[in-house]
XYZ file of C-alpha atoms in Angstrom:
653
model
C -161.255 -7.807 32.085
C -160.310 -8.757 28.833
C -162.084 -10.472 25.172
C -161.282 -13.845 24.624
C -159.333 -13.823 21.692
C -156.892 -15.594 19.683
C -153.358 -15.777 20.433
C -150.287 -17.993 20.820
C -151.218 -20.065 23.880
C -148.812 -19.978 26.915
C -149.376 -23.705 27.425
C -150.436 -26.585 25.424
C -154.158 -26.541 25.505
C -154.933 -23.232 26.344
C -156.165 -20.000 24.639
C -154.661 -16.408 25.555
C -157.255 -13.998 26.823
C -156.110 -10.866 24.504
C -155.388 -8.106 26.448
C -155.671 -9.024 29.910
C -152.705 -7.486 30.760
C -153.437 -4.018 31.156
C -150.981 -1.517 29.193
C -150.105 0.499 32.093
C -148.687 -2.600 33.297
C -145.200 -2.277 31.339
C -141.753 -3.223 32.849
C -140.434 -0.178 33.614
C -143.330 0.266 36.259
C -143.062 -3.183 37.547
C -142.730 -2.959 41.282
C -141.786 -6.919 41.519
C -144.330 -9.951 42.454
C -147.662 -9.012 44.248
C -148.385 -11.074 47.941
C -148.828 -14.449 46.838
C -151.037 -15.225 49.958
C -153.139 -12.140 49.426
C -156.813 -13.353 48.196
C -157.895 -12.429 45.288
C -161.912 -12.319 43.712
C -162.517 -12.891 40.446
C -165.759 -13.150 38.210
C -165.927 -15.368 35.171
C -168.523 -13.701 32.424
C -170.430 -16.500 30.535
C -170.804 -16.221 26.657
C -174.175 -17.927 26.989
C -174.897 -21.046 24.384
C -175.866 -18.751 21.208
C -174.722 -15.334 21.281
C -175.678 -14.570 17.501
C -178.885 -16.074 18.274
C -179.298 -13.517 21.187
C -178.610 -10.427 18.646
C -180.523 -11.794 15.927
C -183.527 -12.413 18.152
C -183.190 -8.782 19.743
C -183.325 -7.337 16.336
C -186.206 -9.433 15.181
C -188.724 -8.029 18.556
C -187.920 -4.473 17.769
C -188.000 -4.310 14.160
C -191.466 -3.344 12.988
C -190.813 -5.110 9.287
C -189.994 -8.567 11.219
C -192.663 -11.491 12.123
C -191.500 -11.324 15.477
C -192.052 -7.976 16.337
C -192.840 -7.302 20.039
C -192.719 -11.189 20.317
C -190.946 -10.511 23.797
C -189.468 -13.138 25.753
C -189.894 -13.683 29.647
C -186.435 -13.467 31.514
C -186.582 -17.302 31.855
C -187.180 -18.082 28.444
C -184.091 -15.829 27.696
C -182.156 -18.053 29.617
C -183.576 -21.127 28.386
C -182.598 -19.999 24.891
C -179.576 -18.062 25.086
C -178.105 -18.120 28.690
C -175.444 -20.469 29.527
C -176.149 -24.533 29.561
C -176.115 -26.572 32.061
C -172.808 -28.232 30.896
C -171.221 -24.826 29.800
C -171.468 -23.811 33.583
C -170.634 -27.076 34.725
C -167.156 -26.893 32.349
C -166.441 -23.259 33.939
C -167.225 -24.827 37.430
C -165.266 -27.819 37.291
C -162.060 -26.072 35.826
C -162.174 -23.325 38.593
C -162.443 -26.063 41.255
C -160.154 -27.913 40.134
C -157.389 -25.196 39.745
C -158.332 -24.862 43.810
C -160.401 -21.865 43.593
C -163.973 -21.591 45.717
C -167.062 -20.491 43.810
C -168.708 -17.823 45.927
C -171.646 -17.058 43.720
C -173.479 -17.395 40.434
C -175.915 -15.510 38.569
C -177.126 -15.770 35.239
C -174.321 -13.849 34.014
C -171.455 -14.922 36.010
C -169.511 -16.993 38.026
C -167.369 -15.729 40.925
C -164.662 -16.971 42.360
C -161.785 -16.181 45.252
C -158.289 -17.794 46.167
C -154.873 -16.689 47.193
C -153.036 -14.607 44.105
C -150.609 -17.351 43.584
C -153.632 -19.700 43.009
C -155.746 -17.491 40.254
C -152.005 -17.020 39.146
C -151.572 -20.591 38.496
C -155.205 -21.137 36.929
C -154.648 -18.678 34.504
C -151.296 -18.986 33.329
C -149.753 -15.763 34.517
C -148.380 -13.861 37.316
C -149.481 -10.769 39.330
C -147.106 -8.402 39.753
C -147.410 -4.737 41.268
C -146.849 -1.606 38.901
C -146.413 1.915 40.007
C -148.787 4.744 38.717
C -150.025 7.315 39.407
C -152.797 6.116 41.579
C -150.125 4.533 43.550
C -149.079 1.100 43.657
C -151.775 -1.280 41.474
C -151.534 -5.187 41.245
C -152.110 -6.535 37.171
C -151.107 -10.157 35.853
C -147.421 -9.432 34.521
C -148.693 -11.135 30.829
C -152.040 -11.911 29.568
C -153.966 -14.903 31.196
C -155.152 -18.064 29.227
C -158.299 -20.361 29.894
C -158.284 -24.153 29.078
C -159.931 -24.477 25.396
C -162.118 -26.406 26.167
C -163.895 -23.683 28.048
C -163.111 -20.947 25.717
C -166.456 -20.648 24.493
C -167.745 -19.944 27.028
C -166.559 -17.244 28.649
C -166.207 -13.556 27.380
C -164.379 -12.344 29.971
C -162.768 -12.122 33.839
C -163.069 -8.905 36.131
C -161.078 -8.401 38.859
C -157.919 -9.092 37.491
C -156.224 -5.507 37.798
C -157.104 -2.940 40.447
C -157.098 -0.252 37.997
C -160.871 0.494 36.746
C -163.216 3.292 35.306
C -165.484 5.431 36.981
C -168.866 6.254 35.315
C -169.959 9.794 35.751
C -173.305 11.597 36.029
C -174.058 13.467 33.063
C -175.636 16.578 34.977
C -174.087 20.108 35.173
C -175.160 20.491 38.697
C -171.772 21.518 40.493
C -170.104 22.692 37.560
C -172.356 25.264 36.799
C -176.171 25.382 37.683
C -175.533 26.289 41.386
C -174.172 29.386 43.024
C -174.487 27.973 46.807
C -172.277 31.219 47.616
C -175.568 33.579 47.102
C -178.646 31.347 47.881
C -182.094 33.198 48.723
C -185.505 32.225 49.787
C -188.284 32.116 47.498
C -191.780 33.253 48.165
C -192.825 29.870 49.137
C -190.054 29.812 51.972
C -188.228 27.397 50.119
C -184.225 28.374 49.672
C -183.485 28.651 46.022
C -179.355 27.741 45.717
C -178.907 30.262 42.392
C -178.384 33.810 41.634
C -181.166 36.570 41.022
C -182.544 38.099 38.943
C -183.843 34.829 36.925
C -187.724 34.311 35.360
C -190.287 31.828 35.757
C -190.309 31.374 32.046
C -188.756 32.528 28.920
C -188.675 36.413 28.471
C -190.258 37.409 31.548
C -187.085 39.367 32.660
C -184.903 40.975 30.448
C -181.240 42.206 31.143
C -182.245 45.733 29.270
C -179.229 47.424 31.781
C -176.781 44.998 30.024
C -175.188 45.498 26.485
C -177.141 44.170 23.784
C -176.881 41.018 21.342
C -177.907 41.979 17.482
C -179.547 45.357 18.634
C -181.799 43.345 21.419
C -182.020 43.193 25.016
C -181.009 39.307 26.169
C -183.436 37.872 28.744
C -182.224 36.699 31.667
C -181.797 32.952 32.473
C -185.254 31.057 33.602
C -184.746 29.869 37.308
C -185.543 26.115 36.190
C -188.588 24.926 34.298
C -191.039 23.281 36.472
C -192.902 19.852 35.193
C -196.083 21.349 34.017
C -194.122 24.000 31.759
C -192.363 21.116 30.445
C -195.100 18.794 29.409
C -196.815 21.779 27.888
C -193.849 22.124 25.806
C -193.284 18.915 24.770
C -197.690 18.122 24.158
C -198.078 15.671 27.536
C -200.215 18.119 28.465
C -202.822 18.194 25.173
C -202.467 14.243 25.116
C -203.910 13.368 28.455
C -201.762 11.113 29.001
C -199.128 10.318 32.230
C -197.742 6.983 32.024
C -200.148 4.952 33.714
C -199.164 0.842 33.861
C -195.428 1.575 33.039
C -192.819 1.189 35.559
C -189.505 3.003 34.804
C -186.298 2.094 36.563
C -184.140 5.205 37.188
C -180.805 3.932 37.581
C -177.695 5.306 39.581
C -175.164 5.096 42.136
C -175.802 4.959 46.052
C -179.078 6.687 46.714
C -180.943 9.903 48.770
C -182.426 8.373 51.722
C -185.260 11.510 51.806
C -185.605 10.646 48.050
C -189.599 9.868 47.966
C -190.471 12.816 50.624
C -188.462 15.293 48.683
C -190.284 14.077 45.183
C -193.073 13.992 47.175
C -192.597 17.756 48.660
C -191.584 18.879 45.382
C -194.390 17.588 43.446
C -197.233 19.420 45.660
C -195.128 22.709 45.997
C -195.279 22.939 42.204
C -198.930 21.739 41.522
C -198.043 18.080 40.837
C -199.287 14.899 42.527
C -197.319 13.488 44.914
C -196.318 9.640 44.348
C -199.722 7.532 45.745
C -198.646 4.343 48.161
C -196.607 1.917 46.328
C -195.977 3.962 43.146
C -192.325 5.004 44.527
C -190.036 2.162 45.321
C -186.653 1.369 45.534
C -183.109 -0.772 45.743
C -181.144 1.044 47.953
C -178.050 -0.729 50.240
C -176.067 1.865 52.162
C -174.087 -0.241 54.086
C -172.924 -2.225 51.150
C -171.577 0.976 49.349
C -167.911 1.214 48.371
C -165.622 3.168 46.272
C -167.330 6.374 48.142
C -164.617 8.761 47.560
C -163.142 7.920 44.101
C -166.958 8.133 42.938
C -167.391 11.664 44.319
C -169.305 10.752 47.372
C -172.665 9.508 47.611
C -173.632 13.671 48.251
C -172.454 13.930 45.279
C -174.854 11.694 43.070
C -177.921 12.648 44.991
C -178.508 15.644 42.900
C -178.756 13.317 39.898
C -180.899 10.761 41.522
C -183.344 13.925 42.490
C -183.070 15.080 38.998
C -183.862 11.627 37.659
C -186.608 11.036 40.054
C -188.170 14.418 39.736
C -188.107 14.877 35.528
C -189.541 11.066 34.969
C -192.472 11.841 37.582
C -192.991 15.259 36.268
C -193.020 13.683 32.744
C -194.985 10.477 33.869
C -196.976 11.202 36.951
C -198.833 8.412 36.695
C -196.076 5.620 36.119
C -194.615 3.636 38.785
C -190.763 4.531 39.390
C -188.003 2.005 40.560
C -184.754 3.894 41.833
C -181.981 1.572 42.158
C -178.805 2.997 43.520
C -175.839 0.798 42.595
C -173.361 0.928 45.604
C -170.445 1.863 43.369
C -170.269 4.286 40.714
C -168.065 1.681 38.602
C -169.175 -0.917 36.499
C -169.049 -3.601 38.527
C -168.431 -4.088 42.328
C -168.395 -6.548 45.275
C -166.956 -10.013 46.259
C -169.372 -12.474 45.732
C -173.060 -11.780 44.005
C -173.792 -8.487 44.859
C -176.707 -7.649 42.853
C -176.415 -4.093 42.368
C -172.975 -3.737 43.642
C -172.028 -1.813 40.374
C -174.033 0.122 37.403
C -173.714 -3.084 35.367
C -174.245 -5.120 37.816
C -177.965 -3.025 38.380
C -178.544 -3.545 34.836
C -178.798 -7.154 35.046
C -180.740 -7.193 38.051
C -183.018 -5.248 35.740
C -182.913 -7.889 33.149
C -182.940 -10.992 35.059
C -186.172 -10.145 36.884
C -187.629 -8.042 34.244
C -188.263 -5.380 37.139
C -189.098 -2.228 34.832
C -190.328 -1.710 30.889
C -187.758 0.915 30.690
C -184.722 2.425 32.161
C -183.311 5.585 32.726
C -179.708 6.045 32.774
C -177.941 9.607 33.361
C -174.257 7.995 33.411
C -171.740 7.289 31.208
C -167.812 6.542 30.962
C -164.890 7.436 27.940
C -163.836 4.949 25.635
C -160.817 6.025 24.682
C -159.121 7.683 27.822
C -155.333 8.353 29.859
C -154.385 5.492 31.824
C -153.131 6.431 35.696
C -149.846 6.480 33.580
C -150.756 9.158 31.455
C -150.843 6.879 28.334
C -154.167 6.522 26.005
C -156.171 3.320 26.469
C -159.368 2.148 25.276
C -162.515 0.683 27.352
C -161.842 -2.896 27.604
C -163.595 -4.790 24.834
C -164.176 -7.504 27.065
C -166.515 -5.216 29.323
C -168.238 -3.925 26.068
C -169.163 -7.141 24.900
C -171.001 -7.947 28.607
C -172.800 -4.685 28.432
C -174.003 -5.211 25.128
C -175.483 -8.814 25.839
C -177.188 -7.288 28.641
C -178.984 -5.237 26.328
C -179.838 -7.506 23.605
C -181.495 -9.653 26.724
C -183.614 -6.772 27.936
C -184.579 -5.946 24.282
C -185.610 -9.627 23.822
C -187.501 -8.844 26.997
C -189.151 -6.070 25.666
C -187.100 -3.407 27.939
C -185.906 -0.123 26.577
C -182.815 1.361 27.844
C -182.071 5.126 27.680
C -178.606 6.707 28.131
C -177.783 10.901 28.473
C -175.250 11.301 25.096
C -172.751 13.082 27.775
C -171.853 17.037 28.715
C -168.560 17.569 26.680
C -169.634 17.630 23.042
C -167.455 15.111 21.502
C -164.604 15.338 23.836
C -162.340 17.155 22.077
C -159.114 17.328 24.205
C -158.596 20.458 22.778
C -161.697 21.868 24.707
C -161.469 22.404 28.725
C -163.906 19.725 29.663
C -162.521 17.183 27.178
C -158.875 17.665 28.454
C -160.471 17.550 32.466
C -162.193 14.581 31.860
C -159.231 12.512 31.260
C -160.402 11.623 27.138
C -157.875 10.958 25.084
C -159.310 12.077 21.590
C -162.737 13.236 20.265
C -165.048 10.217 20.659
C -168.566 9.232 21.536
C -169.406 8.121 25.242
C -170.386 4.782 26.084
C -172.409 3.311 26.885
C -174.849 6.044 25.196
C -172.929 4.710 21.648
C -173.848 1.308 21.966
C -176.133 0.323 18.864
C -179.089 -1.817 21.317
C -179.626 1.981 23.326
C -181.498 4.850 22.934
C -179.081 7.943 23.287
C -180.712 11.092 23.962
C -178.991 14.603 23.635
C -179.386 17.836 24.634
C -181.321 21.140 23.346
C -181.661 24.363 24.734
C -185.366 25.436 25.346
C -187.398 28.854 25.945
C -190.494 27.973 27.012
C -193.077 30.910 27.129
C -196.116 31.875 29.843
C -198.418 29.887 27.987
C -196.006 26.851 28.388
C -195.506 26.518 24.738
C -192.381 26.158 22.969
C -191.122 29.863 21.681
C -187.716 27.667 20.118
C -185.242 25.002 20.697
C -181.710 24.714 19.659
C -178.992 22.188 20.094
C -177.424 22.320 23.495
C -173.999 23.949 22.582
C -173.132 26.611 24.335
C -170.322 29.018 24.595
C -169.765 32.032 27.434
C -169.051 35.647 27.133
C -168.511 38.459 30.154
C -168.770 42.197 29.983
C -165.458 43.558 28.645
C -163.560 46.783 30.068
C -166.247 49.481 30.190
C -169.480 47.231 30.769
C -170.444 48.814 26.900
C -170.225 45.460 25.775
C -169.399 41.912 25.828
C -166.291 40.178 25.637
C -165.275 36.798 22.462
C -166.933 34.467 23.342
C -165.430 30.983 24.282
C -167.038 27.184 24.075
C -168.178 25.926 27.116
C -170.030 22.932 27.154
C -172.531 20.780 24.927
C -174.565 17.269 24.436
C -172.217 14.986 23.786
C -172.542 12.753 20.422
C -170.424 11.776 16.996
C -169.311 8.939 15.209
C -168.305 5.970 16.792
C -164.907 4.221 15.868
C -166.112 1.430 17.811
C -169.752 0.092 16.416
C -170.740 -0.771 13.172
C -173.840 0.994 11.977
C -176.940 -0.240 12.771
C -179.908 -1.227 10.785
C -182.500 1.259 12.143
C -179.453 3.950 11.164
C -179.244 3.223 7.531
C -182.213 4.886 5.722
C -181.968 8.554 8.286
C -178.187 9.168 8.944
C -175.987 11.211 6.283
C -172.982 9.275 4.580
C -171.064 12.174 5.702
C -171.504 11.328 9.503
C -171.459 7.343 9.451
C -168.445 7.267 7.153
C -166.304 10.243 8.351
C -165.292 9.605 12.174
C -164.396 12.529 14.538
C -160.866 12.860 13.590
C -161.449 13.086 9.693
C -160.978 9.331 8.744
C -162.947 7.682 6.667
C -164.383 4.603 7.500
C -167.366 2.161 7.135
C -170.703 3.239 8.058
C -170.212 3.628 11.516
C -173.177 4.197 14.739
C -173.843 7.963 15.106
C -175.387 9.423 18.061
C -177.177 10.871 19.413
C -180.393 9.551 18.687
C -183.160 12.079 19.946
C -182.952 15.081 22.121
C -184.863 16.883 24.674
C -184.238 19.903 26.818
C -180.697 19.824 28.827
C -178.985 23.027 28.765
C -178.022 23.990 32.244
C -179.149 27.698 31.459
C -182.418 26.764 30.436
C -182.714 23.258 32.887
C -184.824 22.491 35.144
C -185.896 23.257 38.705
C -185.022 20.602 41.039
C -185.287 20.387 45.061
C -184.182 17.806 47.739
C -182.560 17.804 50.991
C -178.754 18.909 50.818
C -176.312 20.661 52.696
C -177.669 24.378 52.939
C -174.728 27.810 52.576
C -174.918 27.801 56.161
C -174.387 24.545 57.011
C -177.438 22.930 57.916
C -179.234 20.260 56.104
C -182.928 20.776 54.646
C -184.647 21.036 51.173
C -183.828 23.436 48.604
C -184.062 24.113 45.260
C -181.955 25.323 42.298
C -181.519 24.941 39.052
C -179.902 22.132 37.440
C -179.096 20.577 33.515
C -177.244 18.316 31.214
C -178.322 15.666 29.083
C -178.902 14.133 32.471
C -181.813 15.976 32.258
C -182.640 15.511 28.439
C -183.041 11.177 29.370
C -185.492 11.259 32.147
C -187.594 13.541 29.950
C -187.408 11.481 26.866
C -187.721 8.478 29.578
C -191.095 10.019 31.102
C -192.853 10.849 27.242
C -191.698 7.293 26.305
C -194.037 5.928 29.645
C -196.777 7.935 28.460
C -196.463 6.654 24.814
C -196.331 2.900 26.212
C -199.636 4.065 28.190
C -201.361 5.621 24.775
C -200.051 2.062 22.931
C -201.252 -0.465 25.828
C -198.433 -2.413 24.837
C -194.399 -2.772 25.436
C -192.550 -0.213 23.297
C -189.095 -2.439 23.943
C -185.995 -1.231 22.223
C -187.163 1.806 20.749
C -184.614 3.046 18.562
C -186.251 1.403 15.207
C -189.720 3.059 15.680
C -188.359 6.142 16.609
C -186.213 6.601 13.345
C -189.590 5.350 11.570
C -191.635 7.975 13.092
C -189.064 10.491 12.343
C -189.297 9.855 8.465
C -193.415 11.158 9.041
C -192.343 13.974 10.710
C -193.260 13.296 14.856
C -189.901 14.916 15.990
C -188.929 18.531 15.458
C -185.990 19.367 13.419
C -183.439 20.923 15.993
C -181.393 23.355 14.261
C -178.451 25.672 15.272
C -180.100 28.365 13.982
C -183.723 28.320 14.389
C -186.157 31.234 13.371
C -187.236 33.197 16.096
C -187.071 37.193 17.317
C -185.850 36.342 20.413
C -182.144 36.544 20.825
C -180.432 32.828 21.073
C -178.884 33.784 24.342
C -179.722 34.188 28.146
C -177.783 36.220 30.845
C -177.582 34.504 34.378
C -175.182 35.633 37.457
C -175.202 38.529 39.365
C -176.040 41.718 37.909
C -172.747 42.684 39.285
C -170.437 39.814 37.252
C -173.623 38.657 34.264
C -172.221 35.919 31.772
C -173.792 35.587 28.795
C -174.976 32.168 27.571
C -174.967 31.807 23.747
C -177.088 29.233 22.502
C -176.508 26.601 19.419
C -172.790 27.608 19.571
C -171.340 24.644 18.734
C -167.737 23.969 17.580
C -167.553 19.983 16.564
C -171.206 19.241 16.857
C -173.721 21.315 15.026
C -177.311 20.788 14.487
C -178.696 20.800 11.157
C -181.723 20.110 9.136
C -182.581 16.660 8.840
C -180.720 14.059 11.331
C -177.403 15.445 13.115
C -174.708 14.250 15.614
C -176.180 17.229 18.575
C -179.808 16.317 18.375
C -180.290 12.940 16.334
C -183.486 12.997 14.853
C -184.634 16.149 16.872
C -187.095 16.634 19.710
C -190.825 14.881 20.222
C -193.435 16.859 19.241
C -197.330 16.554 20.030
C -197.720 14.260 16.930
C -195.316 12.393 18.377
C -197.618 10.707 21.405
C -200.734 11.030 19.156
C -199.194 8.646 16.761
C -199.283 5.520 19.901
C -202.917 5.707 20.041
C-alpha cells in the first residue's frame, strides 16, 4: 500500500506512487521475478472529490462552537458531497480495464481488480519479484509503481501489491496474565473459575496478612474480577438510572464466538443483570470466509476479547442494542473482490457506509513503527493511515463515534519486555488509537469497595515483585505492563487538545525531541489493570480438555474501551441525540470538572498494591508505578483528562 506522492515519473504522463516498494524488497534479498501468470488481486482506494471539505465538515459537526454542530449527514449525503464522483470512478475503471485488468467489485471506498501478475505490473509500470525474508519468500514490486497523471488525484493508494502485512492485536492481557488454567476451581455457583485463589469479591475483602507488608500495611488479595453491577456503581451509572436505551453500539473484533449471545445471557443472569431481550443483540459473522487464522492467533485467540467487549458494553448499558461484527481477519483488509467484513478496516467501512451503529468499540490496534520481516525498522504505510482517517471522518460527519483502546505496553519502549516482544522499533503511540478522529481510552487500576464505590483509582502502570529468599520481604520491583499513551510523531495537535494538553507533552516526542504541537493520547481512561479487572465468562476449552462455560479475571485497555463506550451509550440516552465524534465535548466537559483527575499517587489509606497468585507463589503488583508514562495533575499521557464521574452523566440531561 502507498501514498500518492510526487516523484520522478517512470514514464511520460504518469505519477510515481512513492513508497509502494517496501524497504525489505532490497537488492540483496532479491530472488528473481515472480511468476508472471500467477493471479494477483489488488484494490484501488478512492480519494473522493473533496477530501479537505470532508475533514472540515467532520470538525464542524463535532465542534460545539460551530454553527453546523450536530448537523449530521446520512451515508448517501456523505457520498454525494465527499465521495468519489462518477467521473472519477469512470476514469479509474477505464484505466484499469484498458490495462487488461478485470474489475471484480466496487464499494464507496475502492475498486477491486484482478489480473495476472504480468498484467498488474504493466498497468503500474513496475515488475514483481520474490524477496527472501524471515517469513519466507514474499512478493513485492521491484520499484515504486506509477499511475496515469489523469487519475492521480482520484487515488489514495493501492493494497495487495506486496505479500507482507501487519496484523492487529487485541489489547487484552488475557493470555499473558489474567488467567491461570493450571489452577482452575469451581466456584460456589458451580461455574469453573480459571484463576488462582485466594481472591476477593471486592477490594479489601481478603488481606494477605501472612505475607510481607508494604510500607507497614498488609496488602489485599486481588479481586476475582469486578462484575458489571460493581462497575456501574463505581462510575455513577447506577445512580443515574440510565441504561443506554435507544442507542446501538457496534463491537468490532476479528472472527466470532458461536456461543456469544448464550454466554452473555448466562453471564448476565449469574450476576443479577438482565439477559439480552429478543432483537437486542445481533451479529455479522461469516465463519466460512475466515482467513489468516494462524497469523492472527486463531479464532479462539479472539474469543476472550469478544466476550470481554460484549459483556462490558451490555453491563454498562443494559438496554443498548449491541451489534457484534467479526472481521474475517485481524489484518486491515482481507479477501479478493468485495468482502464487507474482510478485514478490520473493511468492517469499519461497513459500519460507516450503512450507518449500522451510533458508536463503535474497538479493542485492537497496531504499531506505527515496527520491524519488517528482515528486522529493519519500517513505518506503517501512510496510505493505510489516510484510508483509515477518511473512514473516521466520514463517520464523524454521520454522527458515529469511534473508540479505541490505547494499548497495553505503555509507550512500547523497546527497552521494556513487552515493547521488544511486540516488535516495536521505538517508543511510540499506537494506531488507530492515535488518530485525531477517534477517542483513545487509556487504563486505570481501581479499588471498588463493598458498597460498589471507588476507594481509589490510579494509572494502570504496574510493576511486579516476588518473595525474596526467606519469604520475609519482596524483591525489588520491575515494570510489567500498562496502558498505552504518549505523543504521536505523525499527527499534528488537533484543535480540541490545544487548550488542555500541556506543551511539555505536545511539543516533546517520546524520544525527547522537540517538535511542533502533536497529538497526545489517551483522551480518557477507565479501569483496565488485569489485577483489578473484569470478571468475564464464555464457553471455552477447560483445563481437563473439555469445553464449557467458565469465568476468569481479565483486563487491558480492551476492557477500558468498552466500559467507556457503555458509559457513552448512557450519556447519549440522556441527551436524546447522537454524540458523534466525542473528543471536543470530552475536553470541554473536562474543564468543568466532569472527569475525575487520575494521578499516580492518589490519597488513600490502602496500599497501592495487590497480591495475586497462589499463597505458595504470590506476586505483588504495585499500582501506578510507571516508567515512561505518568499520571499527574491535569491532563497526562497515561490517563488523559481522567475517568468519568457521576457528574459527567448528569451533564447530559
